[in-house]
PDB file of C-alpha atoms in Angstrom:
ATOM      1  CA  GLN A   1      -9.683  -5.862  14.604  1.00 88.00           C
ATOM      2  CA  VAL A   2      -6.388  -5.832  12.737  1.00 94.00           C
ATOM      3  CA  GLN A   3      -3.232  -3.869  13.507  1.00 96.00           C
ATOM      4  CA  LEU A   4      -0.956  -2.832  10.645  1.00 97.00           C
ATOM      5  CA  VAL A   5       2.732  -1.912  10.732  1.00 98.00           C
ATOM      6  CA  GLU A   6       4.582  -0.673   7.654  1.00 98.00           C
ATOM      7  CA  SER A   7       8.315  -0.944   7.078  1.00 98.00           C
ATOM      8  CA  GLY A   8      10.840  -0.689   4.282  1.00 98.00           C
ATOM      9  CA  GLY A   9      10.769   3.021   3.567  1.00 97.00           C
ATOM     10  CA  GLY A  10      13.893   5.081   3.143  1.00 97.00           C
ATOM     11  CA  LEU A  11      15.922   7.329   0.884  1.00 98.00           C
ATOM     12  CA  VAL A  12      16.604   6.227  -2.669  1.00 98.00           C
ATOM     13  CA  GLN A  13      17.861   7.868  -5.843  1.00 98.00           C
ATOM     14  CA  THR A  14      15.733   8.403  -8.923  1.00 98.00           C
ATOM     15  CA  GLY A  15      15.386   5.142 -10.807  1.00 98.00           C
ATOM     16  CA  GLY A  16      15.969   3.050  -7.734  1.00 98.00           C
ATOM     17  CA  SER A  17      13.761   0.482  -6.037  1.00 98.00           C
ATOM     18  CA  LEU A  18      12.266  -0.161  -2.625  1.00 98.00           C
ATOM     19  CA  ARG A  19       9.993  -2.848  -1.247  1.00 98.00           C
ATOM     20  CA  LEU A  20       7.533  -1.847   1.429  1.00 98.00           C
ATOM     21  CA  SER A  21       6.053  -4.388   3.798  1.00 98.00           C
ATOM     22  CA  CYS A  22       2.896  -4.229   5.877  1.00 98.00           C
ATOM     23  CA  ALA A  23       2.694  -6.729   8.708  1.00 97.00           C
ATOM     24  CA  ALA A  24      -0.758  -7.510  10.092  1.00 96.00           C
ATOM     25  CA  SER A  25      -1.617  -8.809  13.529  1.00 93.00           C
ATOM     26  CA  GLY A  26      -4.761  -9.367  15.534  1.00 91.00           C
ATOM     27  CA  ARG A  27      -6.700 -11.101  12.797  1.00 87.00           C
ATOM     28  CA  THR A  28      -5.749 -13.276   9.862  1.00 90.00           C
ATOM     29  CA  LEU A  29      -4.780 -11.257   6.834  1.00 92.00           C
ATOM     30  CA  SER A  30      -7.014 -13.249   4.499  1.00 93.00           C
ATOM     31  CA  SER A  31     -10.019 -11.613   6.175  1.00 93.00           C
ATOM     32  CA  TYR A  32      -9.113  -8.325   4.515  1.00 95.00           C
ATOM     33  CA  HIS A  33      -8.688  -6.646   1.206  1.00 96.00           C
ATOM     34  CA  MET A  34      -5.491  -4.620   1.418  1.00 97.00           C
ATOM     35  CA  GLY A  35      -4.372  -1.332  -0.034  1.00 97.00           C
ATOM     36  CA  TRP A  36      -1.502   1.111  -0.183  1.00 98.00           C
ATOM     37  CA  PHE A  37      -1.994   4.864  -0.114  1.00 98.00           C
ATOM     38  CA  ARG A  38       0.461   7.749   0.022  1.00 98.00           C
ATOM     39  CA  GLN A  39       0.495  11.342   1.148  1.00 98.00           C
ATOM     40  CA  ALA A  40       3.022  13.896  -0.027  1.00 97.00           C
ATOM     41  CA  PRO A  41       3.632  17.138   1.893  1.00 93.00           C
ATOM     42  CA  GLY A  42       0.824  19.604   1.306  1.00 95.00           C
ATOM     43  CA  LYS A  43      -1.257  17.110  -0.650  1.00 96.00           C
ATOM     44  CA  GLU A  44      -4.197  14.868   0.091  1.00 96.00           C
ATOM     45  CA  ARG A  45      -3.724  11.194   0.659  1.00 96.00           C
ATOM     46  CA  GLU A  46      -4.039   9.263  -2.607  1.00 96.00           C
ATOM     47  CA  PHE A  47      -4.617   5.694  -3.650  1.00 97.00           C
ATOM     48  CA  VAL A  48      -1.631   3.704  -4.893  1.00 98.00           C
ATOM     49  CA  ALA A  49      -2.668   0.059  -5.187  1.00 97.00           C
ATOM     50  CA  ALA A  50      -4.972  -2.578  -3.760  1.00 97.00           C
ATOM     51  CA  ILE A  51      -5.257  -6.350  -3.709  1.00 97.00           C
ATOM     52  CA  THR A  52      -8.243  -8.524  -2.928  1.00 96.00           C
ATOM     53  CA  ARG A  53      -8.266 -11.052  -0.094  1.00 95.00           C
ATOM     54  CA  TYR A  54      -6.871 -13.995  -2.056  1.00 94.00           C
ATOM     55  CA  ALA A  55      -4.964 -11.929  -4.613  1.00 91.00           C
ATOM     56  CA  LEU A  56      -7.460 -12.680  -7.380  1.00 92.00           C
ATOM     57  CA  ARG A  57      -7.477  -9.040  -8.422  1.00 93.00           C
ATOM     58  CA  THR A  58      -5.175  -6.070  -8.084  1.00 94.00           C
ATOM     59  CA  TYR A  59      -5.761  -2.415  -8.752  1.00 94.00           C
ATOM     60  CA  ASP A  60      -3.163   0.265  -9.489  1.00 96.00           C
ATOM     61  CA  ALA A  61      -3.255   4.018  -9.775  1.00 96.00           C
ATOM     62  CA  ASN A  62      -2.354   5.268 -13.236  1.00 96.00           C
ATOM     63  CA  SER A  63       0.636   7.102 -11.822  1.00 96.00           C
ATOM     64  CA  VAL A  64       2.297   3.844 -10.722  1.00 97.00           C
ATOM     65  CA  LYS A  65       1.197   1.388 -13.409  1.00 97.00           C
ATOM     66  CA  GLY A  66       4.099  -0.623 -14.734  1.00 96.00           C
ATOM     67  CA  ARG A  67       6.373   0.523 -11.898  1.00 98.00           C
ATOM     68  CA  PHE A  68       4.749  -0.642  -8.633  1.00 98.00           C
ATOM     69  CA  THR A  69       3.451  -4.099  -7.818  1.00 98.00           C
ATOM     70  CA  ILE A  70       1.268  -5.033  -4.871  1.00 98.00           C
ATOM     71  CA  SER A  71       1.342  -8.592  -3.552  1.00 98.00           C
ATOM     72  CA  ARG A  72       0.454 -10.482  -0.417  1.00 98.00           C
ATOM     73  CA  ASP A  73       1.474 -13.571   1.512  1.00 97.00           C
ATOM     74  CA  ASN A  74      -1.448 -14.549   3.710  1.00 96.00           C
ATOM     75  CA  ALA A  75       0.606 -17.272   5.406  1.00 96.00           C
ATOM     76  CA  LYS A  76       3.019 -14.581   6.590  1.00 96.00           C
ATOM     77  CA  ASN A  77       0.252 -12.037   7.285  1.00 96.00           C
ATOM     78  CA  THR A  78       2.155  -9.550   5.147  1.00 97.00           C
ATOM     79  CA  VAL A  79       1.396  -7.324   2.179  1.00 98.00           C
ATOM     80  CA  TYR A  80       4.106  -5.895  -0.046  1.00 98.00           C
ATOM     81  CA  LEU A  81       4.547  -2.981  -2.400  1.00 98.00           C
ATOM     82  CA  GLN A  82       7.450  -3.414  -4.792  1.00 98.00           C
ATOM     83  CA  MET A  83       8.381  -0.002  -6.156  1.00 98.00           C
ATOM     84  CA  ASN A  84      10.676   0.225  -9.176  1.00 98.00           C
ATOM     85  CA  SER A  85      11.812   3.132 -11.353  1.00 98.00           C
ATOM     86  CA  LEU A  86      11.159   5.535  -8.515  1.00 98.00           C
ATOM     87  CA  ARG A  87      10.719   9.227  -9.265  1.00 98.00           C
ATOM     88  CA  PRO A  88      10.973  12.304  -7.052  1.00 97.00           C
ATOM     89  CA  GLU A  89       7.186  12.676  -7.287  1.00 97.00           C
ATOM     90  CA  ASP A  90       6.838   9.318  -5.520  1.00 98.00           C
ATOM     91  CA  THR A  91       8.186  10.953  -2.350  1.00 98.00           C
ATOM     92  CA  ALA A  92       5.521  10.593   0.323  1.00 98.00           C
ATOM     93  CA  VAL A  93       4.496   8.809   3.487  1.00 98.00           C
ATOM     94  CA  TYR A  94       3.126   5.433   2.418  1.00 98.00           C
ATOM     95  CA  TYR A  95       0.268   3.890   4.369  1.00 98.00           C
ATOM     96  CA  CYS A  96      -1.096   0.381   4.445  1.00 98.00           C
ATOM     97  CA  ALA A  97      -4.862  -0.033   4.795  1.00 97.00           C
ATOM     98  CA  ALA A  98      -7.277  -2.908   5.318  1.00 96.00           C
ATOM     99  CA  ASP A  99     -10.983  -3.419   4.807  1.00 95.00           C
ATOM    100  CA  THR A 100     -13.297  -6.423   4.885  1.00 92.00           C
ATOM    101  CA  THR A 101     -15.197  -5.049   1.892  1.00 89.00           C
ATOM    102  CA  TYR A 102     -13.425  -3.688  -1.153  1.00 85.00           C
ATOM    103  CA  SER A 103     -15.135  -0.406  -1.946  1.00 79.00           C
ATOM    104  CA  GLY A 104     -12.613   1.266  -4.190  1.00 82.00           C
ATOM    105  CA  SER A 105      -9.818   3.778  -4.050  1.00 85.00           C
ATOM    106  CA  THR A 106     -11.321   6.428  -1.760  1.00 87.00           C
ATOM    107  CA  ASP A 107      -9.349   6.456   1.474  1.00 83.00           C
ATOM    108  CA  SER A 108     -12.332   7.262   3.679  1.00 84.00           C
ATOM    109  CA  VAL A 109     -13.928   3.868   3.028  1.00 86.00           C
ATOM    110  CA  TRP A 110     -10.979   1.885   4.352  1.00 93.00           C
ATOM    111  CA  ASP A 111     -11.362   0.860   7.980  1.00 93.00           C
ATOM    112  CA  TYR A 112      -7.874   0.159   9.310  1.00 95.00           C
ATOM    113  CA  TRP A 113      -4.603   2.001   8.823  1.00 97.00           C
ATOM    114  CA  GLY A 114      -0.954   1.676   9.708  1.00 97.00           C
ATOM    115  CA  GLN A 115       1.208   4.531  10.951  1.00 97.00           C
ATOM    116  CA  GLY A 116       3.005   5.019   7.649  1.00 98.00           C
ATOM    117  CA  THR A 117       6.560   4.777   6.373  1.00 98.00           C
ATOM    118  CA  GLN A 118       8.488   7.585   4.686  1.00 98.00           C
ATOM    119  CA  VAL A 119       9.780   7.154   1.136  1.00 98.00           C
ATOM    120  CA  THR A 120      12.067   9.857  -0.219  1.00 98.00           C
ATOM    121  CA  VAL A 121      13.328   9.822  -3.790  1.00 98.00           C
ATOM    122  CA  SER A 122      16.214  12.164  -4.524  1.00 97.00           C
ATOM    123  CA  SER A 123      16.791  13.661  -7.956  1.00 91.00           C
TER     124      SER A 123
END
């Protein structure tokens, strides 16, 4: 079983950047496909991006294409989400997720979750 801890959230102005990190422990990160999801107040949790175990493929939601980049460093047991050109609508709690089988962007199929980190983009 893997434990996930997100960090790097905060308050940023529109157009700014943040890099989120997700540190894994308990099992080697390369055992898992990794994803980022977010949940804004009053809304359902939504898919942001995912990366396969050895970074051979990445997937992005249309809303973040060209602005967010997911990456991973298996040697450091860490996954990253580089967020550029941030918008107020990106404000949400961002969650890291892990799964041994990549089954797509539906949050219910992902097995392991972190506690989340708040990102707030001011206008």
